[in-house]
PDB file of C-alpha atoms and ligand atoms in Angstrom:
ATOM      1  CA  UNK A   1     138.060  94.094  71.620  1.00 42.00           C
ATOM      2  CA  UNK A   2     139.784  93.034  74.789  1.00 43.00           C
ATOM      3  CA  UNK A   3     138.236  89.578  74.534  1.00 44.00           C
ATOM      4  CA  UNK A   4     139.988  89.036  71.256  1.00 47.00           C
ATOM      5  CA  UNK A   5     143.326  90.052  72.699  1.00 46.00           C
ATOM      6  CA  UNK A   6     142.881  87.686  75.625  1.00 44.00           C
ATOM      7  CA  UNK A   7     141.866  84.895  73.277  1.00 44.00           C
ATOM      8  CA  UNK A   8     144.873  85.523  71.068  1.00 46.00           C
ATOM      9  CA  UNK A   9     147.198  85.514  74.048  1.00 45.00           C
ATOM     10  CA  UNK A  10     145.649  82.299  75.288  1.00 44.00           C
ATOM     11  CA  UNK A  11     146.025  80.783  71.834  1.00 43.00           C
ATOM     12  CA  UNK A  12     149.697  81.601  71.762  1.00 42.00           C
ATOM     13  CA  UNK A  13     150.253  80.084  75.179  1.00 41.00           C
ATOM     14  CA  UNK A  14     147.908  77.130  75.090  1.00 39.00           C
ATOM     15  CA  UNK A  15     146.713  76.710  71.495  1.00 40.00           C
ATOM     16  CA  UNK A  16     143.166  76.910  72.823  1.00 44.00           C
ATOM     17  CA  UNK A  17     141.468  79.261  70.426  1.00 42.00           C
ATOM     18  CA  UNK A  18     142.016  77.115  67.365  1.00 42.00           C
ATOM     19  CA  UNK A  19     139.315  74.739  68.491  1.00 43.00           C
ATOM     20  CA  UNK A  20     136.685  77.368  69.153  1.00 45.00           C
ATOM     21  CA  UNK A  21     135.990  78.446  65.602  1.00 47.00           C
ATOM     22  CA  UNK A  22     134.900  82.040  65.284  1.00 52.00           C
ATOM     23  CA  UNK A  23     134.621  82.774  68.987  1.00 47.00           C
ATOM     24  CA  UNK A  24     136.346  86.012  69.849  1.00 56.00           C
ATOM     25  CA  UNK A  25     136.257  85.845  73.624  1.00 65.00           C
ATOM     26  CA  UNK A  26     136.586  83.078  76.185  1.00 92.00           C
ATOM     27  CA  UNK A  27     133.262  81.769  77.473  1.00 96.00           C
ATOM     28  CA  UNK A  28     133.866  83.454  80.828  1.00 96.00           C
ATOM     29  CA  UNK A  29     134.551  86.813  79.166  1.00 96.00           C
ATOM     30  CA  UNK A  30     131.465  86.506  76.991  1.00 97.00           C
ATOM     31  CA  UNK A  31     129.253  85.562  79.940  1.00 97.00           C
ATOM     32  CA  UNK A  32     130.639  88.371  82.080  1.00 97.00           C
ATOM     33  CA  UNK A  33     130.106  90.791  79.206  1.00 97.00           C
ATOM     34  CA  UNK A  34     126.489  89.845  78.648  1.00 97.00           C
ATOM     35  CA  UNK A  35     125.703  89.804  82.368  1.00 98.00           C
ATOM     36  CA  UNK A  36     127.209  93.286  82.778  1.00 98.00           C
ATOM     37  CA  UNK A  37     125.098  94.434  79.816  1.00 98.00           C
ATOM     38  CA  UNK A  38     121.986  92.956  81.426  1.00 97.00           C
ATOM     39  CA  UNK A  39     122.775  94.640  84.746  1.00 97.00           C
ATOM     40  CA  UNK A  40     122.973  97.908  82.808  1.00 97.00           C
ATOM     41  CA  UNK A  41     119.606  97.036  81.222  1.00 97.00           C
ATOM     42  CA  UNK A  42     118.145  96.610  84.700  1.00 97.00           C
ATOM     43  CA  UNK A  43     119.628  99.922  85.821  1.00 97.00           C
ATOM     44  CA  UNK A  44     118.278 101.657  82.712  1.00 98.00           C
ATOM     45  CA  UNK A  45     114.797 100.248  83.312  1.00 98.00           C
ATOM     46  CA  UNK A  46     114.928 101.433  86.930  1.00 98.00           C
ATOM     47  CA  UNK A  47     115.921 104.948  85.881  1.00 97.00           C
ATOM     48  CA  UNK A  48     113.247 105.080  83.185  1.00 98.00           C
ATOM     49  CA  UNK A  49     110.561 103.510  85.387  1.00 98.00           C
ATOM     50  CA  UNK A  50     111.033 106.288  87.961  1.00 98.00           C
ATOM     51  CA  UNK A  51     110.123 108.817  85.269  1.00 98.00           C
ATOM     52  CA  UNK A  52     107.330 106.648  83.921  1.00 98.00           C
ATOM     53  CA  UNK A  53     105.732 106.379  87.355  1.00 98.00           C
ATOM     54  CA  UNK A  54     106.210 110.070  88.062  1.00 97.00           C
ATOM     55  CA  UNK A  55     108.613 109.486  90.967  1.00 98.00           C
ATOM     56  CA  UNK A  56     110.967 111.700  88.999  1.00 97.00           C
ATOM     57  CA  UNK A  57     110.003 114.420  86.514  1.00 98.00           C
ATOM     58  CA  UNK A  58     110.253 113.494  82.856  1.00 98.00           C
ATOM     59  CA  UNK A  59     113.547 114.715  81.477  1.00 97.00           C
ATOM     60  CA  UNK A  60     114.663 113.924  77.950  1.00 97.00           C
ATOM     61  CA  UNK A  61     118.321 114.355  78.906  1.00 98.00           C
ATOM     62  CA  UNK A  62     117.935 111.783  81.692  1.00 97.00           C
ATOM     63  CA  UNK A  63     116.288 109.352  79.254  1.00 98.00           C
ATOM     64  CA  UNK A  64     119.188 109.844  76.858  1.00 97.00           C
ATOM     65  CA  UNK A  65     121.727 109.326  79.644  1.00 98.00           C
ATOM     66  CA  UNK A  66     120.094 106.078  80.797  1.00 97.00           C
ATOM     67  CA  UNK A  67     120.045 104.792  77.232  1.00 97.00           C
ATOM     68  CA  UNK A  68     123.640 105.823  76.556  1.00 97.00           C
ATOM     69  CA  UNK A  69     124.850 103.936  79.651  1.00 97.00           C
ATOM     70  CA  UNK A  70     123.017 100.833  78.426  1.00 97.00           C
ATOM     71  CA  UNK A  71     124.456 101.203  74.910  1.00 96.00           C
ATOM     72  CA  UNK A  72     127.978 101.476  76.266  1.00 97.00           C
ATOM     73  CA  UNK A  73     127.606  98.347  78.401  1.00 97.00           C
ATOM     74  CA  UNK A  74     125.975  96.334  75.601  1.00 97.00           C
ATOM     75  CA  UNK A  75     128.184  97.330  72.675  1.00 96.00           C
ATOM     76  CA  UNK A  76     129.828  93.898  72.528  1.00 95.00           C
ATOM     77  CA  UNK A  77     126.495  92.000  72.270  1.00 96.00           C
ATOM     78  CA  UNK A  78     127.257  90.281  68.959  1.00 94.00           C
ATOM     79  CA  UNK A  79     130.358  88.596  70.408  1.00 94.00           C
ATOM     80  CA  UNK A  80     128.687  87.136  73.503  1.00 96.00           C
ATOM     81  CA  UNK A  81     126.552  84.274  72.227  1.00 96.00           C
ATOM     82  CA  UNK A  82     128.921  81.884  70.480  1.00 95.00           C
ATOM     83  CA  UNK A  83     128.154  78.155  70.821  1.00 95.00           C
ATOM     84  CA  UNK A  84     131.105  77.799  73.209  1.00 94.00           C
ATOM     85  CA  UNK A  85     129.480  80.198  75.694  1.00 96.00           C
ATOM     86  CA  UNK A  86     126.703  77.827  76.790  1.00 96.00           C
ATOM     87  CA  UNK A  87     128.790  77.100  79.864  1.00 96.00           C
ATOM     88  CA  UNK A  88     131.468  79.192  81.492  1.00 95.00           C
ATOM     89  CA  UNK A  89     134.887  77.915  82.512  1.00 94.00           C
ATOM     90  CA  UNK A  90     134.445  79.344  86.008  1.00 95.00           C
ATOM     91  CA  UNK A  91     131.459  81.697  85.677  1.00 96.00           C
ATOM     92  CA  UNK A  92     127.865  80.532  86.026  1.00 97.00           C
ATOM     93  CA  UNK A  93     125.422  81.459  83.287  1.00 98.00           C
ATOM     94  CA  UNK A  94     121.632  81.595  83.358  1.00 98.00           C
ATOM     95  CA  UNK A  95     121.381  81.500  79.588  1.00 98.00           C
ATOM     96  CA  UNK A  96     119.243  78.527  78.536  1.00 98.00           C
ATOM     97  CA  UNK A  97     120.248  75.945  75.896  1.00 97.00           C
ATOM     98  CA  UNK A  98     117.174  77.109  73.942  1.00 97.00           C
ATOM     99  CA  UNK A  99     119.275  80.059  72.750  1.00 98.00           C
ATOM    100  CA  UNK A 100     121.562  77.774  70.763  1.00 97.00           C
ATOM    101  CA  UNK A 101     118.792  75.371  69.785  1.00 97.00           C
ATOM    102  CA  UNK A 102     116.778  78.291  68.399  1.00 97.00           C
ATOM    103  CA  UNK A 103     119.228  81.057  67.515  1.00 97.00           C
ATOM    104  CA  UNK A 104     116.714  82.502  65.025  1.00 97.00           C
ATOM    105  CA  UNK A 105     114.111  82.789  67.781  1.00 97.00           C
ATOM    106  CA  UNK A 106     116.646  84.324  70.126  1.00 98.00           C
ATOM    107  CA  UNK A 107     117.690  86.868  67.504  1.00 97.00           C
ATOM    108  CA  UNK A 108     114.025  87.633  66.809  1.00 97.00           C
ATOM    109  CA  UNK A 109     113.490  88.352  70.516  1.00 97.00           C
ATOM    110  CA  UNK A 110     116.557  90.591  70.359  1.00 96.00           C
ATOM    111  CA  UNK A 111     115.214  92.403  67.285  1.00 96.00           C
ATOM    112  CA  UNK A 112     111.804  92.834  68.934  1.00 96.00           C
ATOM    113  CA  UNK A 113     113.520  94.309  71.960  1.00 96.00           C
ATOM    114  CA  UNK A 114     115.616  96.601  69.804  1.00 96.00           C
ATOM    115  CA  UNK A 115     112.580  98.015  68.001  1.00 97.00           C
ATOM    116  CA  UNK A 116     110.944  98.921  71.339  1.00 97.00           C
ATOM    117  CA  UNK A 117     114.235 100.281  72.595  1.00 97.00           C
ATOM    118  CA  UNK A 118     114.537 102.585  69.569  1.00 97.00           C
ATOM    119  CA  UNK A 119     110.952 103.780  70.131  1.00 98.00           C
ATOM    120  CA  UNK A 120     111.896 104.906  73.653  1.00 98.00           C
ATOM    121  CA  UNK A 121     115.176 106.349  72.456  1.00 97.00           C
ATOM    122  CA  UNK A 122     113.454 108.345  69.696  1.00 97.00           C
ATOM    123  CA  UNK A 123     110.640 109.644  71.893  1.00 97.00           C
ATOM    124  CA  UNK A 124     110.938 113.396  72.256  1.00 96.00           C
ATOM    125  CA  UNK A 125     108.296 114.288  74.831  1.00 97.00           C
ATOM    126  CA  UNK A 126     106.683 112.890  77.955  1.00 98.00           C
ATOM    127  CA  UNK A 127     103.613 111.485  76.172  1.00 98.00           C
ATOM    128  CA  UNK A 128     105.759 109.681  73.604  1.00 98.00           C
ATOM    129  CA  UNK A 129     108.039 108.311  76.299  1.00 98.00           C
ATOM    130  CA  UNK A 130     105.132 107.085  78.419  1.00 98.00           C
ATOM    131  CA  UNK A 131     103.547 105.387  75.419  1.00 97.00           C
ATOM    132  CA  UNK A 132     106.761 103.606  74.442  1.00 98.00           C
ATOM    133  CA  UNK A 133     108.156 102.560  77.835  1.00 98.00           C
ATOM    134  CA  UNK A 134     105.774  99.710  78.838  1.00 97.00           C
ATOM    135  CA  UNK A 135     106.423  97.974  75.525  1.00 97.00           C
ATOM    136  CA  UNK A 136     110.123  97.973  76.298  1.00 97.00           C
ATOM    137  CA  UNK A 137     109.553  96.203  79.602  1.00 94.00           C
ATOM    138  CA  UNK A 138     107.484  93.561  77.839  1.00 95.00           C
ATOM    139  CA  UNK A 139     110.277  93.006  75.331  1.00 96.00           C
ATOM    140  CA  UNK A 140     112.738  92.200  78.149  1.00 96.00           C
ATOM    141  CA  UNK A 141     110.317  89.584  79.470  1.00 95.00           C
ATOM    142  CA  UNK A 142     109.637  88.330  75.962  1.00 95.00           C
ATOM    143  CA  UNK A 143     113.196  87.126  75.714  1.00 97.00           C
ATOM    144  CA  UNK A 144     113.694  86.056  79.332  1.00 97.00           C
ATOM    145  CA  UNK A 145     110.633  83.793  79.377  1.00 96.00           C
ATOM    146  CA  UNK A 146     112.066  81.445  76.839  1.00 97.00           C
ATOM    147  CA  UNK A 147     115.797  82.034  76.977  1.00 98.00           C
ATOM    148  CA  UNK A 148     116.795  82.764  80.575  1.00 98.00           C
ATOM    149  CA  UNK A 149     116.811  80.368  83.490  1.00 96.00           C
ATOM    150  CA  UNK A 150     115.379  81.992  86.642  1.00 91.00           C
ATOM    151  CA  UNK A 151     118.025  82.792  89.240  1.00 84.00           C
ATOM    152  CA  UNK A 152     116.488  80.792  92.068  1.00 72.00           C
TER     153      UNK A 152
HETATM  154  C1  LIG B   1     117.277  88.763  73.446  1.00 64.75           C
HETATM  155  C2  LIG B   1     117.166  88.284  74.805  1.00 64.75           C
HETATM  156  C3  LIG B   1     117.151  89.228  75.972  1.00 64.75           C
HETATM  157  C4  LIG B   1     116.622  90.481  76.056  1.00 64.75           C
HETATM  158  C5  LIG B   1     115.890  91.283  74.999  1.00 64.75           C
HETATM  159  C6  LIG B   1     116.859  90.934  77.419  1.00 64.75           C
HETATM  160  N1  LIG B   1     117.523  89.967  78.118  1.00 64.75           N
HETATM  161 FE1  LIG B   1     118.121  90.099  80.063  1.00 64.75          FE
HETATM  162  N2  LIG B   1     119.001  88.261  79.923  1.00 64.75           N
HETATM  163  C7  LIG B   1     118.984  87.446  78.813  1.00 64.75           C
HETATM  164  C8  LIG B   1     119.772  86.257  79.070  1.00 64.75           C
HETATM  165  C9  LIG B   1     120.016  85.104  78.100  1.00 64.75           C
HETATM  166  C10 LIG B   1     120.282  86.378  80.373  1.00 64.75           C
HETATM  167  C11 LIG B   1     121.223  85.397  81.107  1.00 64.75           C
HETATM  168  C12 LIG B   1     122.682  85.776  80.779  1.00 64.75           C
HETATM  169  C13 LIG B   1     123.692  84.858  81.432  1.00 64.75           C
HETATM  170  O1  LIG B   1     123.568  84.549  82.639  1.00 64.75           O
HETATM  171  O2  LIG B   1     124.649  84.463  80.736  1.00 64.75           O
HETATM  172  C14 LIG B   1     119.763  87.656  80.895  1.00 64.75           C
HETATM  173  C15 LIG B   1     120.018  88.151  82.179  1.00 64.75           C
HETATM  174  C16 LIG B   1     119.502  89.323  82.705  1.00 64.75           C
HETATM  175  C17 LIG B   1     119.739  89.814  84.048  1.00 64.75           C
HETATM  176  C18 LIG B   1     120.604  89.136  85.117  1.00 64.75           C
HETATM  177  C19 LIG B   1     122.041  89.611  84.914  1.00 64.75           C
HETATM  178  C20 LIG B   1     123.024  88.973  85.896  1.00 64.75           C
HETATM  179  O3  LIG B   1     123.591  89.701  86.703  1.00 64.75           O
HETATM  180  O4  LIG B   1     123.240  87.763  85.846  1.00 64.75           O
HETATM  181  C21 LIG B   1     119.052  91.001  84.175  1.00 64.75           C
HETATM  182  C22 LIG B   1     118.991  91.923  85.392  1.00 64.75           C
HETATM  183  C23 LIG B   1     118.415  91.263  82.900  1.00 64.75           C
HETATM  184  N3  LIG B   1     118.696  90.216  82.042  1.00 64.75           N
HETATM  185  C24 LIG B   1     117.646  92.382  82.626  1.00 64.75           C
HETATM  186  C25 LIG B   1     117.112  92.683  81.358  1.00 64.75           C
HETATM  187  C26 LIG B   1     116.309  93.864  81.089  1.00 64.75           C
HETATM  188  C27 LIG B   1     115.912  94.911  82.116  1.00 64.75           C
HETATM  189  C28 LIG B   1     116.012  93.821  79.762  1.00 64.75           C
HETATM  190  C29 LIG B   1     115.214  94.810  78.951  1.00 64.75           C
HETATM  191  C30 LIG B   1     115.574  96.205  79.059  1.00 64.75           C
HETATM  192  C31 LIG B   1     116.595  92.594  79.219  1.00 64.75           C
HETATM  193  N4  LIG B   1     117.254  91.944  80.221  1.00 64.75           N
HETATM  194  C32 LIG B   1     116.465  92.175  77.903  1.00 64.75           C
HETATM  195  C33 LIG B   1     118.344  87.702  77.621  1.00 64.75           C
HETATM  196  C34 LIG B   1     117.714  88.893  77.277  1.00 64.75           C
END
């Protein structure tokens, strides 16, 4: 991943990476990665909500496209939550310390989200999609409530 390359280059120049254990990316890169993923999550929810509310006709291909865009933006998820990413070097993060105090709880919220996400992804008709979608929205909030600092 590009984060690893940057980290390796930084290590060569500044011997910085040695102190950060298993971290693959700089804190800034990790924070930017997870925030871009979350922006894609927001975009996906907007696209899906339009179909859920009937503002747009249900279209399985559009559901798949929204999900694929999210998957692409979030592929690096596992590399973005190292203990050294609680604060950025220059980038602000809204991730709460509770993530690192309760990594098991954070991962459980992630797993709960993923299960709801797969239910939407695997839905094959309008009724299935409309049954699965609200649960997905709840799963976003289920993690944010405990683990994300509000932006204001
Ligand atoms: C497992 C926990 C978790 C789940 C599930 C989750 N989020 Fe987040 N979200 C976070 C955390 C933590 C942050 C703060 C990241 C940071 O600032 O470093 C965040 C930030 C955001 C942001 C702000 C991004 C920015 O530009 O700073 C948006 C928008 C967002 N989430 C939307 C969503 C949506 C929509 C879903 C569901 C489809 C979702 N999230 C699911 C943990 C989660």
